[in-house]
Amino acid sequence: MWTRKELKTRAKDVLRTSYWKAFLVSLIIGFVGGNGGSGSSIPSNLFNGLDPDTWNLDGGSSYNRHNASSGRDSFTEIFRDLMDNETLLIILIFVVIFLGIMLFAMAFRIFLCYSLEVGGRRYFVRNAQGDNNLNHIEYGFRKNKYLAIVKSMLWKDFLNFLWFLLLIIPGIVKSYAYRMVPYILADNANIGYKRAVELSNRMTAGHKFKMWVLDLSFIGWYLLGCIALFVGVLFVMPYENATKAELYLVLRQNLLDNHECSYEELDLIVQ
């Protein structure tokens, strides 16, 4: 079992000798985080069929003779009106730009941020064990690690996205269940995308509520950081990241002690 006090105490002890390096890595992790009208543009003739004055109540068609004779051209006229509408053109331009930005952001997240996040998590885990070498950040870009990390992180985010489509609460719960995936990949990037998710689920089983409370315990610190024009928030991040690395070490050891995974599988030296 673990307590917030124990994790935070160990995190503070680690940061006493490596705070500024941890601060730099936290900035990287935070960066890759994962913060009078002109009227309707719809042509008025689009709703002509809904106007009772144009209905033919004598039977047959629901349009009068005039609408019936021009009905075949209605879609062409509507399309022409839409194309001539400057407001719609502006909207389409903004939609295209928005989609382009979204695609760029997704590509940036997938091909750069995933590896940086795993490297950052590796630094904090190794730092908790006495190794504060900043070279751990580039771990995710190594030739035999990069594609495996991208694949596993993408799978994790995809699963979490599906849960959020179901309902918000299940999505939040699963985000805690998958939280240890970057840490597991930081130990062994080639463990396999399904196995990484499976181990994360096992690690966090029975701990999700306590993890949520642990997150809440940092709110006060972040509120204090906001007082200093939000700059103080940056200085809280190393504390939070170091604490979460301590949590991973505890949950990982639980799994090892229960023989649910091996030191070799996580690419660890037997203690």
PDB file of N, CA and C in Angstrom, residues 169-266:
ATOM      1  N   ILE A 169     -17.625   9.743 -17.697  1.00  0.00           N
ATOM      2  CA  ILE A 169     -17.104   9.092 -16.493  1.00  0.00           C
ATOM      3  C   ILE A 169     -16.274   7.845 -16.830  1.00  0.00           C
ATOM      4  N   PRO A 170     -16.782   6.922 -17.674  1.00  0.00           N
ATOM      5  CA  PRO A 170     -15.929   5.782 -18.043  1.00  0.00           C
ATOM      6  C   PRO A 170     -14.627   6.214 -18.716  1.00  0.00           C
ATOM      7  N   GLY A 171     -14.676   7.287 -19.482  1.00  0.00           N
ATOM      8  CA  GLY A 171     -13.460   7.781 -20.123  1.00  0.00           C
ATOM      9  C   GLY A 171     -12.441   8.249 -19.101  1.00  0.00           C
ATOM     10  N   ILE A 172     -12.913   8.945 -18.075  1.00  0.00           N
ATOM     11  CA  ILE A 172     -12.008   9.416 -17.019  1.00  0.00           C
ATOM     12  C   ILE A 172     -11.409   8.237 -16.259  1.00  0.00           C
ATOM     13  N   VAL A 173     -12.256   7.258 -15.933  1.00  0.00           N
ATOM     14  CA  VAL A 173     -11.776   6.080 -15.205  1.00  0.00           C
ATOM     15  C   VAL A 173     -10.702   5.362 -16.012  1.00  0.00           C
ATOM     16  N   LYS A 174     -10.939   5.191 -17.306  1.00  0.00           N
ATOM     17  CA  LYS A 174      -9.974   4.490 -18.147  1.00  0.00           C
ATOM     18  C   LYS A 174      -8.698   5.309 -18.359  1.00  0.00           C
ATOM     19  N   SER A 175      -8.815   6.623 -18.294  1.00  0.00           N
ATOM     20  CA  SER A 175      -7.599   7.434 -18.421  1.00  0.00           C
ATOM     21  C   SER A 175      -6.659   7.159 -17.251  1.00  0.00           C
ATOM     22  N   TYR A 176      -7.217   6.852 -16.074  1.00  0.00           N
ATOM     23  CA  TYR A 176      -6.396   6.448 -14.936  1.00  0.00           C
ATOM     24  C   TYR A 176      -5.879   5.024 -15.118  1.00  0.00           C
ATOM     25  N   ALA A 177      -6.696   4.163 -15.705  1.00  0.00           N
ATOM     26  CA  ALA A 177      -6.269   2.777 -15.934  1.00  0.00           C
ATOM     27  C   ALA A 177      -5.090   2.716 -16.897  1.00  0.00           C
ATOM     28  N   TYR A 178      -5.047   3.623 -17.866  1.00  0.00           N
ATOM     29  CA  TYR A 178      -3.981   3.613 -18.879  1.00  0.00           C
ATOM     30  C   TYR A 178      -2.828   4.551 -18.540  1.00  0.00           C
ATOM     31  N   ARG A 179      -2.861   5.190 -17.384  1.00  0.00           N
ATOM     32  CA  ARG A 179      -1.882   6.230 -17.067  1.00  0.00           C
ATOM     33  C   ARG A 179      -0.454   5.703 -17.016  1.00  0.00           C
ATOM     34  N   MET A 180      -0.261   4.452 -16.664  1.00  0.00           N
ATOM     35  CA  MET A 180       1.086   3.920 -16.496  1.00  0.00           C
ATOM     36  C   MET A 180       1.715   3.434 -17.800  1.00  0.00           C
ATOM     37  N   VAL A 181       0.986   3.508 -18.900  1.00  0.00           N
ATOM     38  CA  VAL A 181       1.532   3.041 -20.180  1.00  0.00           C
ATOM     39  C   VAL A 181       2.829   3.767 -20.553  1.00  0.00           C
ATOM     40  N   PRO A 182       2.908   5.109 -20.477  1.00  0.00           N
ATOM     41  CA  PRO A 182       4.179   5.769 -20.821  1.00  0.00           C
ATOM     42  C   PRO A 182       5.331   5.341 -19.927  1.00  0.00           C
ATOM     43  N   TYR A 183       5.054   5.072 -18.664  1.00  0.00           N
ATOM     44  CA  TYR A 183       6.102   4.630 -17.739  1.00  0.00           C
ATOM     45  C   TYR A 183       6.572   3.222 -18.088  1.00  0.00           C
ATOM     46  N   ILE A 184       5.625   2.353 -18.443  1.00  0.00           N
ATOM     47  CA  ILE A 184       5.982   0.987 -18.834  1.00  0.00           C
ATOM     48  C   ILE A 184       6.832   1.007 -20.096  1.00  0.00           C
ATOM     49  N   LEU A 185       6.446   1.842 -21.053  1.00  0.00           N
ATOM     50  CA  LEU A 185       7.232   1.974 -22.283  1.00  0.00           C
ATOM     51  C   LEU A 185       8.598   2.577 -21.996  1.00  0.00           C
ATOM     52  N   ALA A 186       8.683   3.419 -20.965  1.00  0.00           N
ATOM     53  CA  ALA A 186       9.965   4.001 -20.586  1.00  0.00           C
ATOM     54  C   ALA A 186      10.915   2.938 -20.044  1.00  0.00           C
ATOM     55  N   ASP A 187      10.365   1.856 -19.508  1.00  0.00           N
ATOM     56  CA  ASP A 187      11.188   0.733 -19.071  1.00  0.00           C
ATOM     57  C   ASP A 187      11.539  -0.175 -20.241  1.00  0.00           C
ATOM     58  N   ASN A 188      10.529  -0.497 -21.040  1.00  0.00           N
ATOM     59  CA  ASN A 188      10.746  -1.383 -22.183  1.00  0.00           C
ATOM     60  C   ASN A 188       9.808  -0.981 -23.312  1.00  0.00           C
ATOM     61  N   ALA A 189      10.326  -0.244 -24.265  1.00  0.00           N
ATOM     62  CA  ALA A 189       9.503   0.271 -25.366  1.00  0.00           C
ATOM     63  C   ALA A 189       8.967  -0.841 -26.250  1.00  0.00           C
ATOM     64  N   ASN A 190       9.635  -1.982 -26.256  1.00  0.00           N
ATOM     65  CA  ASN A 190       9.255  -3.077 -27.151  1.00  0.00           C
ATOM     66  C   ASN A 190       8.433  -4.153 -26.441  1.00  0.00           C
ATOM     67  N   ILE A 191       7.795  -3.784 -25.356  1.00  0.00           N
ATOM     68  CA  ILE A 191       7.017  -4.758 -24.608  1.00  0.00           C
ATOM     69  C   ILE A 191       5.748  -5.164 -25.356  1.00  0.00           C
ATOM     70  N   GLY A 192       5.309  -4.352 -26.316  1.00  0.00           N
ATOM     71  CA  GLY A 192       4.092  -4.634 -27.077  1.00  0.00           C
ATOM     72  C   GLY A 192       2.947  -3.737 -26.637  1.00  0.00           C
ATOM     73  N   TYR A 193       2.211  -3.212 -27.608  1.00  0.00           N
ATOM     74  CA  TYR A 193       1.188  -2.220 -27.283  1.00  0.00           C
ATOM     75  C   TYR A 193       0.047  -2.805 -26.449  1.00  0.00           C
ATOM     76  N   LYS A 194      -0.340  -4.036 -26.720  1.00  0.00           N
ATOM     77  CA  LYS A 194      -1.412  -4.649 -25.935  1.00  0.00           C
ATOM     78  C   LYS A 194      -0.929  -5.009 -24.533  1.00  0.00           C
ATOM     79  N   ARG A 195       0.289  -5.480 -24.437  1.00  0.00           N
ATOM     80  CA  ARG A 195       0.832  -5.862 -23.132  1.00  0.00           C
ATOM     81  C   ARG A 195       1.030  -4.623 -22.245  1.00  0.00           C
ATOM     82  N   ALA A 196       1.433  -3.519 -22.837  1.00  0.00           N
ATOM     83  CA  ALA A 196       1.622  -2.288 -22.065  1.00  0.00           C
ATOM     84  C   ALA A 196       0.302  -1.832 -21.451  1.00  0.00           C
ATOM     85  N   VAL A 197      -0.766  -1.880 -22.234  1.00  0.00           N
ATOM     86  CA  VAL A 197      -2.089  -1.503 -21.724  1.00  0.00           C
ATOM     87  C   VAL A 197      -2.557  -2.491 -20.664  1.00  0.00           C
ATOM     88  N   GLU A 198      -2.308  -3.772 -20.897  1.00  0.00           N
ATOM     89  CA  GLU A 198      -2.711  -4.801 -19.932  1.00  0.00           C
ATOM     90  C   GLU A 198      -2.009  -4.601 -18.591  1.00  0.00           C
ATOM     91  N   LEU A 199      -0.701  -4.358 -18.622  1.00  0.00           N
ATOM     92  CA  LEU A 199       0.043  -4.166 -17.379  1.00  0.00           C
ATOM     93  C   LEU A 199      -0.398  -2.898 -16.653  1.00  0.00           C
ATOM     94  N   SER A 200      -0.685  -1.855 -17.415  1.00  0.00           N
ATOM     95  CA  SER A 200      -1.164  -0.617 -16.805  1.00  0.00           C
ATOM     96  C   SER A 200      -2.500  -0.840 -16.107  1.00  0.00           C
ATOM     97  N   ASN A 201      -3.372  -1.597 -16.750  1.00  0.00           N
ATOM     98  CA  ASN A 201      -4.662  -1.937 -16.125  1.00  0.00           C
ATOM     99  C   ASN A 201      -4.459  -2.699 -14.823  1.00  0.00           C
ATOM    100  N   ARG A 202      -3.523  -3.633 -14.821  1.00  0.00           N
ATOM    101  CA  ARG A 202      -3.267  -4.429 -13.620  1.00  0.00           C
ATOM    102  C   ARG A 202      -2.637  -3.578 -12.523  1.00  0.00           C
ATOM    103  N   MET A 203      -1.709  -2.711 -12.916  1.00  0.00           N
ATOM    104  CA  MET A 203      -1.043  -1.860 -11.929  1.00  0.00           C
ATOM    105  C   MET A 203      -2.025  -0.951 -11.202  1.00  0.00           C
ATOM    106  N   THR A 204      -2.954  -0.399 -11.933  1.00  0.00           N
ATOM    107  CA  THR A 204      -3.862   0.607 -11.371  1.00  0.00           C
ATOM    108  C   THR A 204      -5.127   0.011 -10.771  1.00  0.00           C
ATOM    109  N   ALA A 205      -5.329  -1.294 -10.920  1.00  0.00           N
ATOM    110  CA  ALA A 205      -6.526  -1.936 -10.362  1.00  0.00           C
ATOM    111  C   ALA A 205      -6.561  -1.733  -8.854  1.00  0.00           C
ATOM    112  N   GLY A 206      -7.650  -1.153  -8.355  1.00  0.00           N
ATOM    113  CA  GLY A 206      -7.794  -0.911  -6.931  1.00  0.00           C
ATOM    114  C   GLY A 206      -7.105   0.352  -6.443  1.00  0.00           C
ATOM    115  N   HIS A 207      -6.475   1.091  -7.363  1.00  0.00           N
ATOM    116  CA  HIS A 207      -5.738   2.302  -6.976  1.00  0.00           C
ATOM    117  C   HIS A 207      -6.279   3.564  -7.652  1.00  0.00           C
ATOM    118  N   LYS A 208      -7.251   3.427  -8.529  1.00  0.00           N
ATOM    119  CA  LYS A 208      -7.685   4.579  -9.334  1.00  0.00           C
ATOM    120  C   LYS A 208      -8.236   5.711  -8.472  1.00  0.00           C
ATOM    121  N   PHE A 209      -9.032   5.373  -7.474  1.00  0.00           N
ATOM    122  CA  PHE A 209      -9.600   6.428  -6.631  1.00  0.00           C
ATOM    123  C   PHE A 209      -8.502   7.167  -5.874  1.00  0.00           C
ATOM    124  N   LYS A 210      -7.548   6.419  -5.337  1.00  0.00           N
ATOM    125  CA  LYS A 210      -6.438   7.054  -4.624  1.00  0.00           C
ATOM    126  C   LYS A 210      -5.590   7.901  -5.578  1.00  0.00           C
ATOM    127  N   MET A 211      -5.457   7.463  -6.815  1.00  0.00           N
ATOM    128  CA  MET A 211      -4.723   8.251  -7.805  1.00  0.00           C
ATOM    129  C   MET A 211      -5.453   9.560  -8.096  1.00  0.00           C
ATOM    130  N   TRP A 212      -6.769   9.484  -8.144  1.00  0.00           N
ATOM    131  CA  TRP A 212      -7.573  10.688  -8.368  1.00  0.00           C
ATOM    132  C   TRP A 212      -7.418  11.667  -7.210  1.00  0.00           C
ATOM    133  N   VAL A 213      -7.449  11.126  -5.979  1.00  0.00           N
ATOM    134  CA  VAL A 213      -7.262  11.975  -4.802  1.00  0.00           C
ATOM    135  C   VAL A 213      -5.856  12.581  -4.808  1.00  0.00           C
ATOM    136  N   LEU A 214      -4.875  11.805  -5.253  1.00  0.00           N
ATOM    137  CA  LEU A 214      -3.505  12.319  -5.362  1.00  0.00           C
ATOM    138  C   LEU A 214      -3.451  13.498  -6.326  1.00  0.00           C
ATOM    139  N   ASP A 215      -4.146  13.391  -7.437  1.00  0.00           N
ATOM    140  CA  ASP A 215      -4.214  14.511  -8.387  1.00  0.00           C
ATOM    141  C   ASP A 215      -4.845  15.741  -7.741  1.00  0.00           C
ATOM    142  N   LEU A 216      -5.927  15.515  -6.999  1.00  0.00           N
ATOM    143  CA  LEU A 216      -6.614  16.631  -6.346  1.00  0.00           C
ATOM    144  C   LEU A 216      -5.715  17.331  -5.330  1.00  0.00           C
ATOM    145  N   SER A 217      -4.805  16.589  -4.739  1.00  0.00           N
ATOM    146  CA  SER A 217      -3.952  17.169  -3.698  1.00  0.00           C
ATOM    147  C   SER A 217      -3.003  18.224  -4.244  1.00  0.00           C
ATOM    148  N   PHE A 218      -2.844  18.274  -5.570  1.00  0.00           N
ATOM    149  CA  PHE A 218      -1.960  19.282  -6.169  1.00  0.00           C
ATOM    150  C   PHE A 218      -2.713  20.556  -6.556  1.00  0.00           C
ATOM    151  N   ILE A 219      -4.035  20.528  -6.455  1.00  0.00           N
ATOM    152  CA  ILE A 219      -4.814  21.690  -6.878  1.00  0.00           C
ATOM    153  C   ILE A 219      -4.432  22.929  -6.072  1.00  0.00           C
ATOM    154  N   GLY A 220      -4.270  22.758  -4.772  1.00  0.00           N
ATOM    155  CA  GLY A 220      -3.895  23.889  -3.935  1.00  0.00           C
ATOM    156  C   GLY A 220      -2.578  24.508  -4.362  1.00  0.00           C
ATOM    157  N   TRP A 221      -1.615  23.665  -4.693  1.00  0.00           N
ATOM    158  CA  TRP A 221      -0.322  24.164  -5.152  1.00  0.00           C
ATOM    159  C   TRP A 221      -0.465  24.940  -6.459  1.00  0.00           C
ATOM    160  N   TYR A 222      -1.286  24.406  -7.358  1.00  0.00           N
ATOM    161  CA  TYR A 222      -1.462  25.088  -8.645  1.00  0.00           C
ATOM    162  C   TYR A 222      -2.217  26.408  -8.473  1.00  0.00           C
ATOM    163  N   LEU A 223      -3.150  26.454  -7.528  1.00  0.00           N
ATOM    164  CA  LEU A 223      -3.851  27.717  -7.264  1.00  0.00           C
ATOM    165  C   LEU A 223      -2.882  28.765  -6.732  1.00  0.00           C
ATOM    166  N   LEU A 224      -1.969  28.341  -5.866  1.00  0.00           N
ATOM    167  CA  LEU A 224      -0.940  29.257  -5.380  1.00  0.00           C
ATOM    168  C   LEU A 224      -0.046  29.718  -6.528  1.00  0.00           C
ATOM    169  N   GLY A 225       0.243  28.782  -7.441  1.00  0.00           N
ATOM    170  CA  GLY A 225       1.059  29.133  -8.594  1.00  0.00           C
ATOM    171  C   GLY A 225       0.382  30.143  -9.493  1.00  0.00           C
ATOM    172  N   CYS A 226      -0.941  30.077  -9.569  1.00  0.00           N
ATOM    173  CA  CYS A 226      -1.687  31.018 -10.413  1.00  0.00           C
ATOM    174  C   CYS A 226      -1.615  32.441  -9.868  1.00  0.00           C
ATOM    175  N   ILE A 227      -1.431  32.565  -8.562  1.00  0.00           N
ATOM    176  CA  ILE A 227      -1.360  33.897  -7.963  1.00  0.00           C
ATOM    177  C   ILE A 227      -0.170  34.680  -8.534  1.00  0.00           C
ATOM    178  N   ALA A 228       0.910  33.982  -8.793  1.00  0.00           N
ATOM    179  CA  ALA A 228       2.115  34.618  -9.337  1.00  0.00           C
ATOM    180  C   ALA A 228       2.047  34.669 -10.864  1.00  0.00           C
ATOM    181  N   LEU A 229       0.942  35.219 -11.377  1.00  0.00           N
ATOM    182  CA  LEU A 229       0.758  35.391 -12.828  1.00  0.00           C
ATOM    183  C   LEU A 229       0.946  34.080 -13.584  1.00  0.00           C
ATOM    184  N   PHE A 230       0.558  32.974 -12.977  1.00  0.00           N
ATOM    185  CA  PHE A 230       0.613  31.634 -13.566  1.00  0.00           C
ATOM    186  C   PHE A 230       2.034  31.092 -13.711  1.00  0.00           C
ATOM    187  N   VAL A 231       3.049  31.915 -13.460  1.00  0.00           N
ATOM    188  CA  VAL A 231       4.419  31.439 -13.565  1.00  0.00           C
ATOM    189  C   VAL A 231       4.698  30.390 -12.501  1.00  0.00           C
ATOM    190  N   GLY A 232       4.085  30.564 -11.335  1.00  0.00           N
ATOM    191  CA  GLY A 232       4.292  29.610 -10.253  1.00  0.00           C
ATOM    192  C   GLY A 232       3.839  28.206 -10.589  1.00  0.00           C
ATOM    193  N   VAL A 233       2.906  28.090 -11.539  1.00  0.00           N
ATOM    194  CA  VAL A 233       2.420  26.770 -11.954  1.00  0.00           C
ATOM    195  C   VAL A 233       3.576  25.928 -12.484  1.00  0.00           C
ATOM    196  N   LEU A 234       4.476  26.560 -13.214  1.00  0.00           N
ATOM    197  CA  LEU A 234       5.603  25.845 -13.807  1.00  0.00           C
ATOM    198  C   LEU A 234       6.488  25.202 -12.744  1.00  0.00           C
ATOM    199  N   PHE A 235       6.577  25.844 -11.594  1.00  0.00           N
ATOM    200  CA  PHE A 235       7.452  25.343 -10.547  1.00  0.00           C
ATOM    201  C   PHE A 235       6.814  24.227  -9.731  1.00  0.00           C
ATOM    202  N   VAL A 236       5.517  24.035  -9.899  1.00  0.00           N
ATOM    203  CA  VAL A 236       4.827  22.925  -9.225  1.00  0.00           C
ATOM    204  C   VAL A 236       4.950  21.646 -10.047  1.00  0.00           C
ATOM    205  N   MET A 237       5.100  21.777 -11.341  1.00  0.00           N
ATOM    206  CA  MET A 237       5.111  20.618 -12.231  1.00  0.00           C
ATOM    207  C   MET A 237       6.178  19.578 -11.888  1.00  0.00           C
ATOM    208  N   PRO A 238       7.425  19.978 -11.573  1.00  0.00           N
ATOM    209  CA  PRO A 238       8.422  18.953 -11.199  1.00  0.00           C
ATOM    210  C   PRO A 238       8.002  18.144  -9.970  1.00  0.00           C
ATOM    211  N   TYR A 239       7.389  18.812  -9.016  1.00  0.00           N
ATOM    212  CA  TYR A 239       6.910  18.150  -7.798  1.00  0.00           C
ATOM    213  C   TYR A 239       5.870  17.087  -8.139  1.00  0.00           C
ATOM    214  N   GLU A 240       4.922  17.442  -8.996  1.00  0.00           N
ATOM    215  CA  GLU A 240       3.875  16.486  -9.394  1.00  0.00           C
ATOM    216  C   GLU A 240       4.462  15.333 -10.193  1.00  0.00           C
ATOM    217  N   ASN A 241       5.318  15.633 -11.154  1.00  0.00           N
ATOM    218  CA  ASN A 241       5.902  14.579 -11.988  1.00  0.00           C
ATOM    219  C   ASN A 241       6.782  13.637 -11.173  1.00  0.00           C
ATOM    220  N   ALA A 242       7.537  14.182 -10.225  1.00  0.00           N
ATOM    221  CA  ALA A 242       8.379  13.342  -9.373  1.00  0.00           C
ATOM    222  C   ALA A 242       7.524  12.445  -8.487  1.00  0.00           C
ATOM    223  N   THR A 243       6.399  12.972  -8.000  1.00  0.00           N
ATOM    224  CA  THR A 243       5.499  12.181  -7.158  1.00  0.00           C
ATOM    225  C   THR A 243       4.869  11.038  -7.950  1.00  0.00           C
ATOM    226  N   LYS A 244       4.477  11.313  -9.185  1.00  0.00           N
ATOM    227  CA  LYS A 244       3.864  10.265 -10.014  1.00  0.00           C
ATOM    228  C   LYS A 244       4.877   9.195 -10.409  1.00  0.00           C
ATOM    229  N   ALA A 245       6.137   9.592 -10.550  1.00  0.00           N
ATOM    230  CA  ALA A 245       7.176   8.603 -10.815  1.00  0.00           C
ATOM    231  C   ALA A 245       7.353   7.678  -9.607  1.00  0.00           C
ATOM    232  N   GLU A 246       7.264   8.253  -8.406  1.00  0.00           N
ATOM    233  CA  GLU A 246       7.334   7.439  -7.195  1.00  0.00           C
ATOM    234  C   GLU A 246       6.145   6.470  -7.131  1.00  0.00           C
ATOM    235  N   LEU A 247       4.988   6.936  -7.548  1.00  0.00           N
ATOM    236  CA  LEU A 247       3.808   6.060  -7.576  1.00  0.00           C
ATOM    237  C   LEU A 247       4.030   4.896  -8.530  1.00  0.00           C
ATOM    238  N   TYR A 248       4.580   5.179  -9.704  1.00  0.00           N
ATOM    239  CA  TYR A 248       4.833   4.102 -10.670  1.00  0.00           C
ATOM    240  C   TYR A 248       5.776   3.058 -10.082  1.00  0.00           C
ATOM    241  N   LEU A 249       6.827   3.494  -9.397  1.00  0.00           N
ATOM    242  CA  LEU A 249       7.773   2.548  -8.810  1.00  0.00           C
ATOM    243  C   LEU A 249       7.082   1.634  -7.806  1.00  0.00           C
ATOM    244  N   VAL A 250       6.152   2.184  -7.039  1.00  0.00           N
ATOM    245  CA  VAL A 250       5.415   1.375  -6.062  1.00  0.00           C
ATOM    246  C   VAL A 250       4.511   0.373  -6.770  1.00  0.00           C
ATOM    247  N   LEU A 251       3.751   0.847  -7.765  1.00  0.00           N
ATOM    248  CA  LEU A 251       2.820  -0.041  -8.475  1.00  0.00           C
ATOM    249  C   LEU A 251       3.574  -1.091  -9.281  1.00  0.00           C
ATOM    250  N   ARG A 252       4.693  -0.711  -9.841  1.00  0.00           N
ATOM    251  CA  ARG A 252       5.510  -1.677 -10.597  1.00  0.00           C
ATOM    252  C   ARG A 252       6.036  -2.768  -9.675  1.00  0.00           C
ATOM    253  N   GLN A 253       6.494  -2.383  -8.499  1.00  0.00           N
ATOM    254  CA  GLN A 253       7.011  -3.376  -7.551  1.00  0.00           C
ATOM    255  C   GLN A 253       5.911  -4.315  -7.084  1.00  0.00           C
ATOM    256  N   ASN A 254       4.693  -3.793  -6.928  1.00  0.00           N
ATOM    257  CA  ASN A 254       3.563  -4.655  -6.555  1.00  0.00           C
ATOM    258  C   ASN A 254       3.352  -5.747  -7.598  1.00  0.00           C
ATOM    259  N   LEU A 255       3.418  -5.362  -8.859  1.00  0.00           N
ATOM    260  CA  LEU A 255       3.229  -6.318  -9.941  1.00  0.00           C
ATOM    261  C   LEU A 255       4.349  -7.361  -9.953  1.00  0.00           C
ATOM    262  N   LEU A 256       5.569  -6.909  -9.741  1.00  0.00           N
ATOM    263  CA  LEU A 256       6.711  -7.828  -9.717  1.00  0.00           C
ATOM    264  C   LEU A 256       6.607  -8.794  -8.537  1.00  0.00           C
ATOM    265  N   ASP A 257       6.212  -8.279  -7.385  1.00  0.00           N
ATOM    266  CA  ASP A 257       6.091  -9.130  -6.205  1.00  0.00           C
ATOM    267  C   ASP A 257       4.983 -10.160  -6.363  1.00  0.00           C
ATOM    268  N   ASN A 258       3.950  -9.808  -7.116  1.00  0.00           N
ATOM    269  CA  ASN A 258       2.829 -10.731  -7.343  1.00  0.00           C
ATOM    270  C   ASN A 258       3.059 -11.640  -8.552  1.00  0.00           C
ATOM    271  N   HIS A 259       4.239 -11.523  -9.158  1.00  0.00           N
ATOM    272  CA  HIS A 259       4.631 -12.350 -10.309  1.00  0.00           C
ATOM    273  C   HIS A 259       3.682 -12.193 -11.497  1.00  0.00           C
ATOM    274  N   GLU A 260       3.124 -11.001 -11.641  1.00  0.00           N
ATOM    275  CA  GLU A 260       2.269 -10.721 -12.794  1.00  0.00           C
ATOM    276  C   GLU A 260       3.083 -10.233 -13.987  1.00  0.00           C
ATOM    277  N   CYS A 261       4.332  -9.923 -13.756  1.00  0.00           N
ATOM    278  CA  CYS A 261       5.288  -9.631 -14.824  1.00  0.00           C
ATOM    279  C   CYS A 261       6.675  -9.905 -14.257  1.00  0.00           C
ATOM    280  N   SER A 262       7.663  -9.906 -15.116  1.00  0.00           N
ATOM    281  CA  SER A 262       9.014 -10.238 -14.669  1.00  0.00           C
ATOM    282  C   SER A 262       9.957  -9.059 -14.870  1.00  0.00           C
ATOM    283  N   TYR A 263      11.089  -9.115 -14.197  1.00  0.00           N
ATOM    284  CA  TYR A 263      12.110  -8.089 -14.379  1.00  0.00           C
ATOM    285  C   TYR A 263      12.597  -8.077 -15.827  1.00  0.00           C
ATOM    286  N   GLU A 264      12.719  -9.247 -16.406  1.00  0.00           N
ATOM    287  CA  GLU A 264      13.187  -9.338 -17.795  1.00  0.00           C
ATOM    288  C   GLU A 264      12.196  -8.691 -18.756  1.00  0.00           C
ATOM    289  N   GLU A 265      10.901  -8.887 -18.506  1.00  0.00           N
ATOM    290  CA  GLU A 265       9.881  -8.324 -19.387  1.00  0.00           C
ATOM    291  C   GLU A 265       9.930  -6.808 -19.378  1.00  0.00           C
ATOM    292  N   LEU A 266      10.218  -6.219 -18.226  1.00  0.00           N
ATOM    293  CA  LEU A 266      10.309  -4.779 -18.104  1.00  0.00           C
ATOM    294  C   LEU A 266      11.730  -4.263 -18.356  1.00  0.00           C
TER     295      LEU A 266
END
